[in-house]
């Protein structure tokens, strides 16, 4: 396998993407009661969007893969949406869609109200089976095989970034 193409996302681009999502949310006239950053990739965008909009920030760690760790939080989010509380999940990228499908499935499967649950991402892969409500930019993974390195990920050694990119080789092939 060839080494993935690592494409740094400039800090200025990241900030612009957050502003674009905030503008899209305002234009939709659907204001969330809480923003939920999806750990790890959605935590920093969630914090920035929270500051930009004045909406409180919660978090759900999903990427760590610790069995059962996020289950209780997802049940709480389901109960909140069922009670009419509007929740916006945010992540850095909708790539394969697995994270978004899993989280939405867990919340809605536990009785959550789909009218009170929306999703935002900085970058949305148009080929992903997961559909999002707000996005700053789109890519088409059938054409763009770049591995985007967000500002917070740039702290990791290059070897780690390459290992993470290669964990799901079909995104890069």
mmCIF file of C-alpha atoms in Angstrom:
data_model
loop_
_atom_site.group_PDB
_atom_site.id
_atom_site.type_symbol
_atom_site.label_atom_id
_atom_site.label_comp_id
_atom_site.label_asym_id
_atom_site.label_seq_id
_atom_site.Cartn_x
_atom_site.Cartn_y
_atom_site.Cartn_z
ATOM 1 C CA UNK A 1 0.000 0.000 0.000
ATOM 2 C CA UNK A 2 1.270 3.473 -0.823
ATOM 3 C CA UNK A 3 1.612 6.022 1.925
ATOM 4 C CA UNK A 4 -1.541 8.128 2.338
ATOM 5 C CA UNK A 5 -1.525 11.751 1.265
ATOM 6 C CA UNK A 6 -1.680 13.785 4.466
ATOM 7 C CA UNK A 7 -3.405 17.126 3.873
ATOM 8 C CA UNK A 8 -3.145 19.636 6.711
ATOM 9 C CA UNK A 9 -6.276 21.667 7.395
ATOM 10 C CA UNK A 10 -5.103 25.185 8.135
ATOM 11 C CA UNK A 11 -6.304 26.743 11.367
ATOM 12 C CA UNK A 12 -7.912 29.578 9.385
ATOM 13 C CA UNK A 13 -9.847 27.038 7.292
ATOM 14 C CA UNK A 14 -11.012 25.240 10.428
ATOM 15 C CA UNK A 15 -12.278 28.504 11.955
ATOM 16 C CA UNK A 16 -14.006 29.410 8.684
ATOM 17 C CA UNK A 17 -15.669 25.967 8.639
ATOM 18 C CA UNK A 18 -17.019 26.478 12.167
ATOM 19 C CA UNK A 19 -18.406 29.876 11.168
ATOM 20 C CA UNK A 20 -20.078 28.307 8.118
ATOM 21 C CA UNK A 21 -21.793 25.693 10.273
ATOM 22 C CA UNK A 22 -22.983 28.366 12.724
ATOM 23 C CA UNK A 23 -24.423 30.380 9.844
ATOM 24 C CA UNK A 24 -26.162 27.301 8.419
ATOM 25 C CA UNK A 25 -27.698 26.480 11.799
ATOM 26 C CA UNK A 26 -28.963 30.048 12.200
ATOM 27 C CA UNK A 27 -30.417 29.988 8.672
ATOM 28 C CA UNK A 28 -32.235 26.708 9.383
ATOM 29 C CA UNK A 29 -34.111 28.288 12.296
ATOM 30 C CA UNK A 30 -33.523 25.078 14.270
ATOM 31 C CA UNK A 31 -31.502 26.007 17.341
ATOM 32 C CA UNK A 32 -30.049 23.174 19.377
ATOM 33 C CA UNK A 33 -30.277 23.257 23.148
ATOM 34 C CA UNK A 34 -26.930 21.452 23.389
ATOM 35 C CA UNK A 35 -24.008 20.787 21.085
ATOM 36 C CA UNK A 36 -22.473 17.350 21.605
ATOM 37 C CA UNK A 37 -18.865 16.948 20.500
ATOM 38 C CA UNK A 38 -18.090 13.411 19.378
ATOM 39 C CA UNK A 39 -14.771 12.300 20.849
ATOM 40 C CA UNK A 40 -12.123 12.709 19.597
ATOM 41 C CA UNK A 41 -12.540 14.538 16.299
ATOM 42 C CA UNK A 42 -15.647 16.498 17.212
ATOM 43 C CA UNK A 43 -14.485 17.817 20.572
ATOM 44 C CA UNK A 44 -12.514 20.814 19.304
ATOM 45 C CA UNK A 45 -15.089 21.790 16.637
ATOM 46 C CA UNK A 46 -17.774 21.399 19.297
ATOM 47 C CA UNK A 47 -15.957 23.750 21.680
ATOM 48 C CA UNK A 48 -15.469 26.356 18.977
ATOM 49 C CA UNK A 49 -19.089 26.090 17.799
ATOM 50 C CA UNK A 50 -20.270 26.375 21.395
ATOM 51 C CA UNK A 51 -18.313 29.600 21.860
ATOM 52 C CA UNK A 52 -19.451 30.915 18.469
ATOM 53 C CA UNK A 53 -23.163 30.267 19.152
ATOM 54 C CA UNK A 54 -23.402 30.523 22.933
ATOM 55 C CA UNK A 55 -24.921 27.027 23.047
ATOM 56 C CA UNK A 56 -23.739 24.688 25.816
ATOM 57 C CA UNK A 57 -21.320 21.894 25.002
ATOM 58 C CA UNK A 58 -21.574 18.254 26.057
ATOM 59 C CA UNK A 59 -19.393 15.389 24.855
ATOM 60 C CA UNK A 60 -19.603 11.714 24.057
ATOM 61 C CA UNK A 61 -16.378 9.753 23.677
ATOM 62 C CA UNK A 62 -16.951 7.197 20.995
ATOM 63 C CA UNK A 63 -13.592 6.817 19.275
ATOM 64 C CA UNK A 64 -11.759 5.360 22.280
ATOM 65 C CA UNK A 65 -13.667 2.119 21.776
ATOM 66 C CA UNK A 66 -13.951 1.468 25.502
ATOM 67 C CA UNK A 67 -16.840 -1.008 25.768
ATOM 68 C CA UNK A 68 -19.898 0.486 27.423
ATOM 69 C CA UNK A 69 -18.273 3.860 28.081
ATOM 70 C CA UNK A 70 -20.587 5.951 25.919
ATOM 71 C CA UNK A 71 -23.696 3.787 26.360
ATOM 72 C CA UNK A 72 -25.076 5.607 29.411
ATOM 73 C CA UNK A 73 -24.477 9.007 27.807
ATOM 74 C CA UNK A 74 -26.252 7.952 24.618
ATOM 75 C CA UNK A 75 -29.232 6.766 26.668
ATOM 76 C CA UNK A 76 -29.309 10.159 28.402
ATOM 77 C CA UNK A 77 -29.237 11.925 25.032
ATOM 78 C CA UNK A 78 -32.097 9.715 23.814
ATOM 79 C CA UNK A 79 -34.164 10.627 26.874
ATOM 80 C CA UNK A 80 -33.388 14.312 26.368
ATOM 81 C CA UNK A 81 -34.520 14.285 22.738
ATOM 82 C CA UNK A 82 -37.618 12.322 23.695
ATOM 83 C CA UNK A 83 -38.399 15.145 26.144
ATOM 84 C CA UNK A 84 -38.054 17.715 23.346
ATOM 85 C CA UNK A 85 -34.475 18.840 23.976
ATOM 86 C CA UNK A 86 -32.728 19.547 20.665
ATOM 87 C CA UNK A 87 -29.282 17.958 20.315
ATOM 88 C CA UNK A 88 -26.671 18.703 17.658
ATOM 89 C CA UNK A 89 -23.938 16.092 17.287
ATOM 90 C CA UNK A 90 -20.729 17.441 15.740
ATOM 91 C CA UNK A 91 -17.722 15.634 14.324
ATOM 92 C CA UNK A 92 -14.761 16.645 12.209
ATOM 93 C CA UNK A 93 -15.543 14.484 9.178
ATOM 94 C CA UNK A 94 -18.294 12.222 7.905
ATOM 95 C CA UNK A 95 -16.046 9.806 6.069
ATOM 96 C CA UNK A 96 -17.198 6.184 6.180
ATOM 97 C CA UNK A 97 -20.272 7.221 8.169
ATOM 98 C CA UNK A 98 -19.785 4.490 10.764
ATOM 99 C CA UNK A 99 -19.556 6.827 13.754
ATOM 100 C CA UNK A 100 -22.604 8.885 12.807
ATOM 101 C CA UNK A 101 -24.693 5.823 11.950
ATOM 102 C CA UNK A 102 -23.738 4.163 15.247
ATOM 103 C CA UNK A 103 -24.469 7.207 17.412
ATOM 104 C CA UNK A 104 -27.719 8.158 15.703
ATOM 105 C CA UNK A 105 -28.765 4.494 15.781
ATOM 106 C CA UNK A 106 -28.072 4.252 19.507
ATOM 107 C CA UNK A 107 -29.976 7.449 20.311
ATOM 108 C CA UNK A 108 -32.961 6.745 18.076
ATOM 109 C CA UNK A 109 -32.939 3.046 18.988
ATOM 110 C CA UNK A 110 -33.338 4.040 22.645
ATOM 111 C CA UNK A 111 -36.462 6.033 21.847
ATOM 112 C CA UNK A 112 -34.890 9.352 20.898
ATOM 113 C CA UNK A 113 -36.917 11.772 18.794
ATOM 114 C CA UNK A 114 -35.398 12.230 15.296
ATOM 115 C CA UNK A 115 -36.914 15.734 15.081
ATOM 116 C CA UNK A 116 -34.709 16.753 18.017
ATOM 117 C CA UNK A 117 -31.464 15.269 16.698
ATOM 118 C CA UNK A 118 -29.236 16.745 14.003
ATOM 119 C CA UNK A 119 -25.637 16.267 12.898
ATOM 120 C CA UNK A 120 -22.943 18.705 11.735
ATOM 121 C CA UNK A 121 -19.481 18.030 10.317
ATOM 122 C CA UNK A 122 -16.659 20.136 9.004
ATOM 123 C CA UNK A 123 -16.142 17.876 5.969
ATOM 124 C CA UNK A 124 -18.881 15.678 4.505
ATOM 125 C CA UNK A 125 -18.123 12.787 2.170
ATOM 126 C CA UNK A 126 -20.977 12.762 -0.352
ATOM 127 C CA UNK A 127 -20.510 8.978 -0.748
ATOM 128 C CA UNK A 128 -21.075 8.273 2.952
ATOM 129 C CA UNK A 129 -24.206 6.327 3.863
ATOM 130 C CA UNK A 130 -24.600 8.643 6.878
ATOM 131 C CA UNK A 131 -26.439 11.843 6.117
ATOM 132 C CA UNK A 132 -25.713 15.059 7.984
ATOM 133 C CA UNK A 133 -27.755 18.214 8.381
ATOM 134 C CA UNK A 134 -24.971 20.808 8.385
ATOM 135 C CA UNK A 135 -21.578 20.810 6.716
ATOM 136 C CA UNK A 136 -18.908 23.347 5.907
ATOM 137 C CA UNK A 137 -17.396 21.513 2.932
ATOM 138 C CA UNK A 138 -17.939 18.359 0.899
ATOM 139 C CA UNK A 139 -15.609 15.836 -0.679
ATOM 140 C CA UNK A 140 -16.210 12.819 -2.878
ATOM 141 C CA UNK A 141 -14.135 9.901 -1.584
ATOM 142 C CA UNK A 142 -14.298 8.224 -4.994
ATOM 143 C CA UNK A 143 -12.144 11.123 -6.240
ATOM 144 C CA UNK A 144 -10.414 12.554 -3.169
ATOM 145 C CA UNK A 145 -8.280 10.123 -1.160
ATOM 146 C CA UNK A 146 -6.636 12.775 0.998
ATOM 147 C CA UNK A 147 -6.245 12.114 4.702
ATOM 148 C CA UNK A 148 -7.179 15.405 6.328
ATOM 149 C CA UNK A 149 -5.069 16.401 9.307
ATOM 150 C CA UNK A 150 -6.976 18.865 11.479
ATOM 151 C CA UNK A 151 -5.014 21.346 13.607
ATOM 152 C CA UNK A 152 -5.390 19.310 16.824
ATOM 153 C CA UNK A 153 -4.259 16.126 15.044
ATOM 154 C CA UNK A 154 -1.092 17.848 13.838
ATOM 155 C CA UNK A 155 0.258 17.286 17.359
ATOM 156 C CA UNK A 156 0.603 13.561 16.610
ATOM 157 C CA UNK A 157 3.732 12.090 15.050
ATOM 158 C CA UNK A 158 3.504 11.516 11.288
ATOM 159 C CA UNK A 159 3.753 7.753 11.855
ATOM 160 C CA UNK A 160 0.645 7.845 14.051
ATOM 161 C CA UNK A 161 -1.291 9.803 11.434
ATOM 162 C CA UNK A 162 -0.337 7.266 8.778
ATOM 163 C CA UNK A 163 -1.348 4.344 11.033
ATOM 164 C CA UNK A 164 -4.732 5.967 11.702
ATOM 165 C CA UNK A 165 -5.266 6.602 7.996
ATOM 166 C CA UNK A 166 -4.448 2.997 7.154
ATOM 167 C CA UNK A 167 -6.932 1.605 9.709
ATOM 168 C CA UNK A 168 -9.688 1.889 7.082
ATOM 169 C CA UNK A 169 -7.825 1.315 3.800
ATOM 170 C CA UNK A 170 -10.939 1.465 1.591
ATOM 171 C CA UNK A 171 -11.178 5.212 2.282
ATOM 172 C CA UNK A 172 -7.791 5.705 0.674
ATOM 173 C CA UNK A 173 -7.840 3.104 -2.120
#
